[in-house]
Structure formats: C-alpha cells, structure tokens
PDB file of C-alpha atoms in Angstrom:
ATOM      1  CA  MET A 104      -0.049   0.041  -0.016  1.00 60.00           C
ATOM      2  CA  GLY A 105       2.830   2.358   0.682  1.00 79.00           C
ATOM      3  CA  THR A 106       4.272   4.334   3.434  1.00 92.00           C
ATOM      4  CA  VAL A 107       2.366   6.965   5.423  1.00 95.00           C
ATOM      5  CA  ALA A 108       4.523   9.643   3.657  1.00 92.00           C
ATOM      6  CA  GLU A 109       3.651   8.203   0.247  1.00 94.00           C
ATOM      7  CA  ILE A 110      -0.068   8.051   1.227  1.00 95.00           C
ATOM      8  CA  GLU A 111       0.029  11.847   2.348  1.00 96.00           C
ATOM      9  CA  ASP A 112       1.928  12.707  -0.798  1.00 97.00           C
ATOM     10  CA  ARG A 113      -0.749  11.026  -2.951  1.00 97.00           C
ATOM     11  CA  GLU A 114      -3.577  12.949  -1.084  1.00 97.00           C
ATOM     12  CA  GLU A 115      -1.820  16.344  -1.448  1.00 98.00           C
ATOM     13  CA  ILE A 116      -1.354  15.579  -5.214  1.00 98.00           C
ATOM     14  CA  ARG A 117      -5.228  14.799  -5.394  1.00 98.00           C
ATOM     15  CA  GLU A 118      -5.997  18.027  -3.511  1.00 98.00           C
ATOM     16  CA  LEU A 119      -3.686  19.914  -6.052  1.00 98.00           C
ATOM     17  CA  LEU A 120      -5.817  18.466  -9.018  1.00 98.00           C
ATOM     18  CA  ALA A 121      -9.089  19.411  -7.233  1.00 98.00           C
ATOM     19  CA  ARG A 122      -7.728  22.863  -6.433  1.00 98.00           C
ATOM     20  CA  TYR A 123      -6.920  23.359 -10.003  1.00 98.00           C
ATOM     21  CA  ASN A 124     -10.460  22.632 -11.074  1.00 98.00           C
ATOM     22  CA  HIS A 125     -12.110  24.832  -8.378  1.00 98.00           C
ATOM     23  CA  THR A 126      -9.900  27.833  -9.041  1.00 98.00           C
ATOM     24  CA  ILE A 127     -10.099  27.864 -12.838  1.00 97.00           C
ATOM     25  CA  ASP A 128     -13.998  27.426 -12.564  1.00 97.00           C
ATOM     26  CA  ALA A 129     -14.278  30.093 -10.088  1.00 97.00           C
ATOM     27  CA  HIS A 130     -12.089  32.431 -12.137  1.00 96.00           C
ATOM     28  CA  GLN A 131      -9.496  32.732  -9.333  1.00 97.00           C
ATOM     29  CA  SER A 132      -6.692  33.380 -11.618  1.00 97.00           C
ATOM     30  CA  ASP A 133      -3.988  34.276  -9.082  1.00 97.00           C
ATOM     31  CA  GLU A 134      -4.691  31.219  -7.029  1.00 98.00           C
ATOM     32  CA  TRP A 135      -4.888  29.132 -10.228  1.00 98.00           C
ATOM     33  CA  VAL A 136      -1.438  30.323 -11.289  1.00 98.00           C
ATOM     34  CA  GLY A 137      -0.119  29.609  -7.797  1.00 98.00           C
ATOM     35  CA  LEU A 138      -0.697  25.941  -8.397  1.00 98.00           C
ATOM     36  CA  PHE A 139       2.173  25.900 -10.831  1.00 98.00           C
ATOM     37  CA  THR A 140       5.969  26.192 -10.330  1.00 98.00           C
ATOM     38  CA  ASP A 141       7.540  29.519 -11.327  1.00 95.00           C
ATOM     39  CA  ASP A 142       8.526  28.090 -14.623  1.00 96.00           C
ATOM     40  CA  GLY A 143       5.506  25.959 -14.857  1.00 97.00           C
ATOM     41  CA  VAL A 144       3.927  24.962 -18.397  1.00 98.00           C
ATOM     42  CA  PHE A 145       0.367  24.394 -19.373  1.00 98.00           C
ATOM     43  CA  ASP A 146      -0.058  22.822 -22.681  1.00 97.00           C
ATOM     44  CA  ALA A 147      -3.756  22.757 -23.688  1.00 94.00           C
ATOM     45  CA  GLY A 148      -3.967  20.716 -26.787  1.00 90.00           C
ATOM     46  CA  GLY A 149      -0.759  21.966 -28.365  1.00 92.00           C
ATOM     47  CA  ARG A 150      -0.959  25.585 -27.160  1.00 93.00           C
ATOM     48  CA  ALA A 151       1.717  25.897 -24.448  1.00 96.00           C
ATOM     49  CA  MET A 152       1.778  28.714 -21.918  1.00 96.00           C
ATOM     50  CA  GLN A 153       4.685  29.243 -19.424  1.00 96.00           C
ATOM     51  CA  GLY A 154       5.281  31.361 -16.493  1.00 95.00           C
ATOM     52  CA  PRO A 155       2.857  33.411 -14.641  1.00 96.00           C
ATOM     53  CA  ASP A 156       1.942  35.995 -17.126  1.00 96.00           C
ATOM     54  CA  GLU A 157       0.983  33.627 -19.810  1.00 96.00           C
ATOM     55  CA  LEU A 158      -0.720  31.299 -17.331  1.00 97.00           C
ATOM     56  CA  ARG A 159      -2.829  34.205 -15.965  1.00 97.00           C
ATOM     57  CA  ALA A 160      -3.824  35.309 -19.461  1.00 96.00           C
ATOM     58  CA  PHE A 161      -5.146  31.821 -20.149  1.00 96.00           C
ATOM     59  CA  ALA A 162      -7.073  31.568 -16.867  1.00 96.00           C
ATOM     60  CA  ASP A 163      -8.534  35.112 -17.412  1.00 96.00           C
ATOM     61  CA  GLY A 164      -9.846  33.972 -20.835  1.00 95.00           C
ATOM     62  CA  VAL A 165     -11.656  30.695 -19.587  1.00 94.00           C
ATOM     63  CA  PRO A 166     -15.609  31.124 -20.153  1.00 94.00           C
ATOM     64  CA  VAL A 167     -17.810  31.461 -17.366  1.00 93.00           C
ATOM     65  CA  GLY A 168     -19.930  28.482 -16.265  1.00 94.00           C
ATOM     66  CA  LEU A 169     -17.687  25.644 -16.939  1.00 96.00           C
ATOM     67  CA  ARG A 170     -17.026  22.725 -14.615  1.00 96.00           C
ATOM     68  CA  HIS A 171     -13.918  20.851 -14.817  1.00 97.00           C
ATOM     69  CA  VAL A 172     -13.970  17.208 -13.407  1.00 97.00           C
ATOM     70  CA  ILE A 173     -11.174  14.701 -13.322  1.00 97.00           C
ATOM     71  CA  ALA A 174     -11.327  10.919 -12.835  1.00 97.00           C
ATOM     72  CA  ASN A 175      -9.119   7.862 -12.522  1.00 97.00           C
ATOM     73  CA  GLU A 176      -5.954   9.547 -11.487  1.00 97.00           C
ATOM     74  CA  ILE A 177      -2.852   7.387 -11.466  1.00 98.00           C
ATOM     75  CA  ILE A 178      -0.015   8.855  -9.374  1.00 98.00           C
ATOM     76  CA  GLU A 179       3.475   7.564  -9.807  1.00 98.00           C
ATOM     77  CA  LEU A 180       5.747   9.020  -7.028  1.00 97.00           C
ATOM     78  CA  ASP A 181       9.552   9.481  -7.399  1.00 97.00           C
ATOM     79  CA  GLY A 182      10.712  11.439  -4.277  1.00 96.00           C
ATOM     80  CA  ASP A 183       9.835  15.213  -4.630  1.00 97.00           C
ATOM     81  CA  GLN A 184       8.384  14.642  -8.148  1.00 98.00           C
ATOM     82  CA  ALA A 185       5.480  12.563  -9.496  1.00 98.00           C
ATOM     83  CA  THR A 186       3.741  11.998 -12.849  1.00 98.00           C
ATOM     84  CA  VAL A 187      -0.074  11.998 -12.683  1.00 98.00           C
ATOM     85  CA  LYS A 188      -2.372  10.770 -15.413  1.00 98.00           C
ATOM     86  CA  SER A 189      -6.211  11.427 -15.335  1.00 98.00           C
ATOM     87  CA  TYR A 190      -9.175  11.804 -17.458  1.00 98.00           C
ATOM     88  CA  LEU A 191     -10.905  15.183 -17.823  1.00 98.00           C
ATOM     89  CA  PHE A 192     -14.578  16.033 -18.501  1.00 97.00           C
ATOM     90  CA  ILE A 193     -15.608  19.607 -18.948  1.00 97.00           C
ATOM     91  CA  LEU A 194     -19.171  20.304 -18.338  1.00 96.00           C
ATOM     92  CA  ALA A 195     -21.038  23.210 -19.590  1.00 95.00           C
ATOM     93  CA  GLY A 196     -24.627  24.613 -19.989  1.00 92.00           C
ATOM     94  CA  LYS A 197     -27.791  24.240 -18.060  1.00 90.00           C
ATOM     95  CA  PRO A 198     -28.600  21.419 -17.692  1.00 91.00           C
ATOM     96  CA  ALA A 199     -24.923  20.630 -17.670  1.00 91.00           C
ATOM     97  CA  ALA A 200     -23.599  18.439 -20.399  1.00 94.00           C
ATOM     98  CA  VAL A 201     -20.205  17.135 -21.404  1.00 96.00           C
ATOM     99  CA  MET A 202     -18.526  19.541 -23.675  1.00 94.00           C
ATOM    100  CA  THR A 203     -15.063  18.175 -23.862  1.00 95.00           C
ATOM    101  CA  THR A 204     -13.173  15.079 -22.656  1.00 97.00           C
ATOM    102  CA  GLY A 205      -9.491  14.297 -22.798  1.00 97.00           C
ATOM    103  CA  VAL A 206      -6.531  13.143 -20.863  1.00 98.00           C
ATOM    104  CA  TYR A 207      -4.080  15.046 -18.649  1.00 98.00           C
ATOM    105  CA  VAL A 208      -0.560  14.055 -18.142  1.00 98.00           C
ATOM    106  CA  ASP A 209       1.195  15.976 -15.238  1.00 98.00           C
ATOM    107  CA  SER A 210       4.607  16.329 -13.943  1.00 98.00           C
ATOM    108  CA  VAL A 211       4.372  17.756 -10.425  1.00 98.00           C
ATOM    109  CA  ARG A 212       7.088  18.788  -8.234  1.00 98.00           C
ATOM    110  CA  ARG A 213       7.362  19.496  -4.503  1.00 98.00           C
ATOM    111  CA  VAL A 214       8.498  23.092  -4.019  1.00 97.00           C
ATOM    112  CA  ASP A 215       8.942  24.635  -0.479  1.00 95.00           C
ATOM    113  CA  GLY A 216       6.856  21.579   0.887  1.00 95.00           C
ATOM    114  CA  ARG A 217       3.967  21.991  -1.514  1.00 97.00           C
ATOM    115  CA  TRP A 218       3.149  20.138  -4.658  1.00 98.00           C
ATOM    116  CA  ARG A 219       2.919  22.227  -7.810  1.00 98.00           C
ATOM    117  CA  PHE A 220       2.444  21.572 -11.557  1.00 98.00           C
ATOM    118  CA  ALA A 221       5.650  21.797 -13.319  1.00 98.00           C
ATOM    119  CA  ARG A 222       4.058  20.717 -16.732  1.00 98.00           C
ATOM    120  CA  ARG A 223       0.544  19.930 -17.284  1.00 98.00           C
ATOM    121  CA  VAL A 224      -0.502  18.554 -20.668  1.00 98.00           C
ATOM    122  CA  PHE A 225      -4.113  18.156 -21.985  1.00 98.00           C
ATOM    123  CA  THR A 226      -4.726  16.076 -24.898  1.00 97.00           C
ATOM    124  CA  PRO A 227      -8.344  16.283 -25.977  1.00 97.00           C
ATOM    125  CA  ASP A 228     -10.151  13.179 -27.200  1.00 96.00           C
ATOM    126  CA  THR A 229     -10.711  12.973 -30.959  1.00 84.00           C
TER     127      THR A 229
END
C-alpha cells in the first residue's frame, strides 16, 4: 500500500488536482497560477503557456460557467516529483452536458513543501 509519507503525498497531489479545477472554474486566476511552479507550463492541446503572465492570461480567458471534473487519476511518485495521469470532463450549459473530454499528463514537483504543476499537458479526445 505504501508508507504513510507516500499516502500523504498522494492525497496532497489529489488536492492539487481538485484545487486546479475549483480555482479555474471560479475565475480565481491568481490562485490558479499559484498551483504551478514559477517556470510551470500548461499545454492545452498543443498551445503551451509558460510562466505566471501567460498562465494568468489563459485563466482570465476561460469562459464562465464551465465545470472541470477529473477522474481515474494514477499517481507515480518519485521522491519530490511525480507523474499523474487522469481523465478530464468539461461540463457546460444548463442542464450541464459534457462539452469536452480528454487526458491530462502531469509532471508535479514538491516546492517549499507544497506540490505544484511543473508541466500539465491536456490532450483532447478526438
């Protein structure tokens, strides 16, 4: 099952994934950007944004009313780094319907005791 430290790391990484969804959906751009390392990259289907300014511009442009939902995360720990794979569903409309699905592949890193995205790659399903 893993050591207590590994279990705690997995839970902290799951919380990072959840905070990402909550902050982007709530248009909390500064908090969302803070989930990345200083040199963090978000690649959204081939459009890569790096660093706080580019990330903030992306977050500020996300439409109102979306709900990001992840599922089936697989976390592979390696000390202060980890790789995470998960499915993404983006819901929109009233009633909510699935607008987009795809896969995240994340490189996360512990920085100053907190897990952060070093690189997040989203590949939409075709």
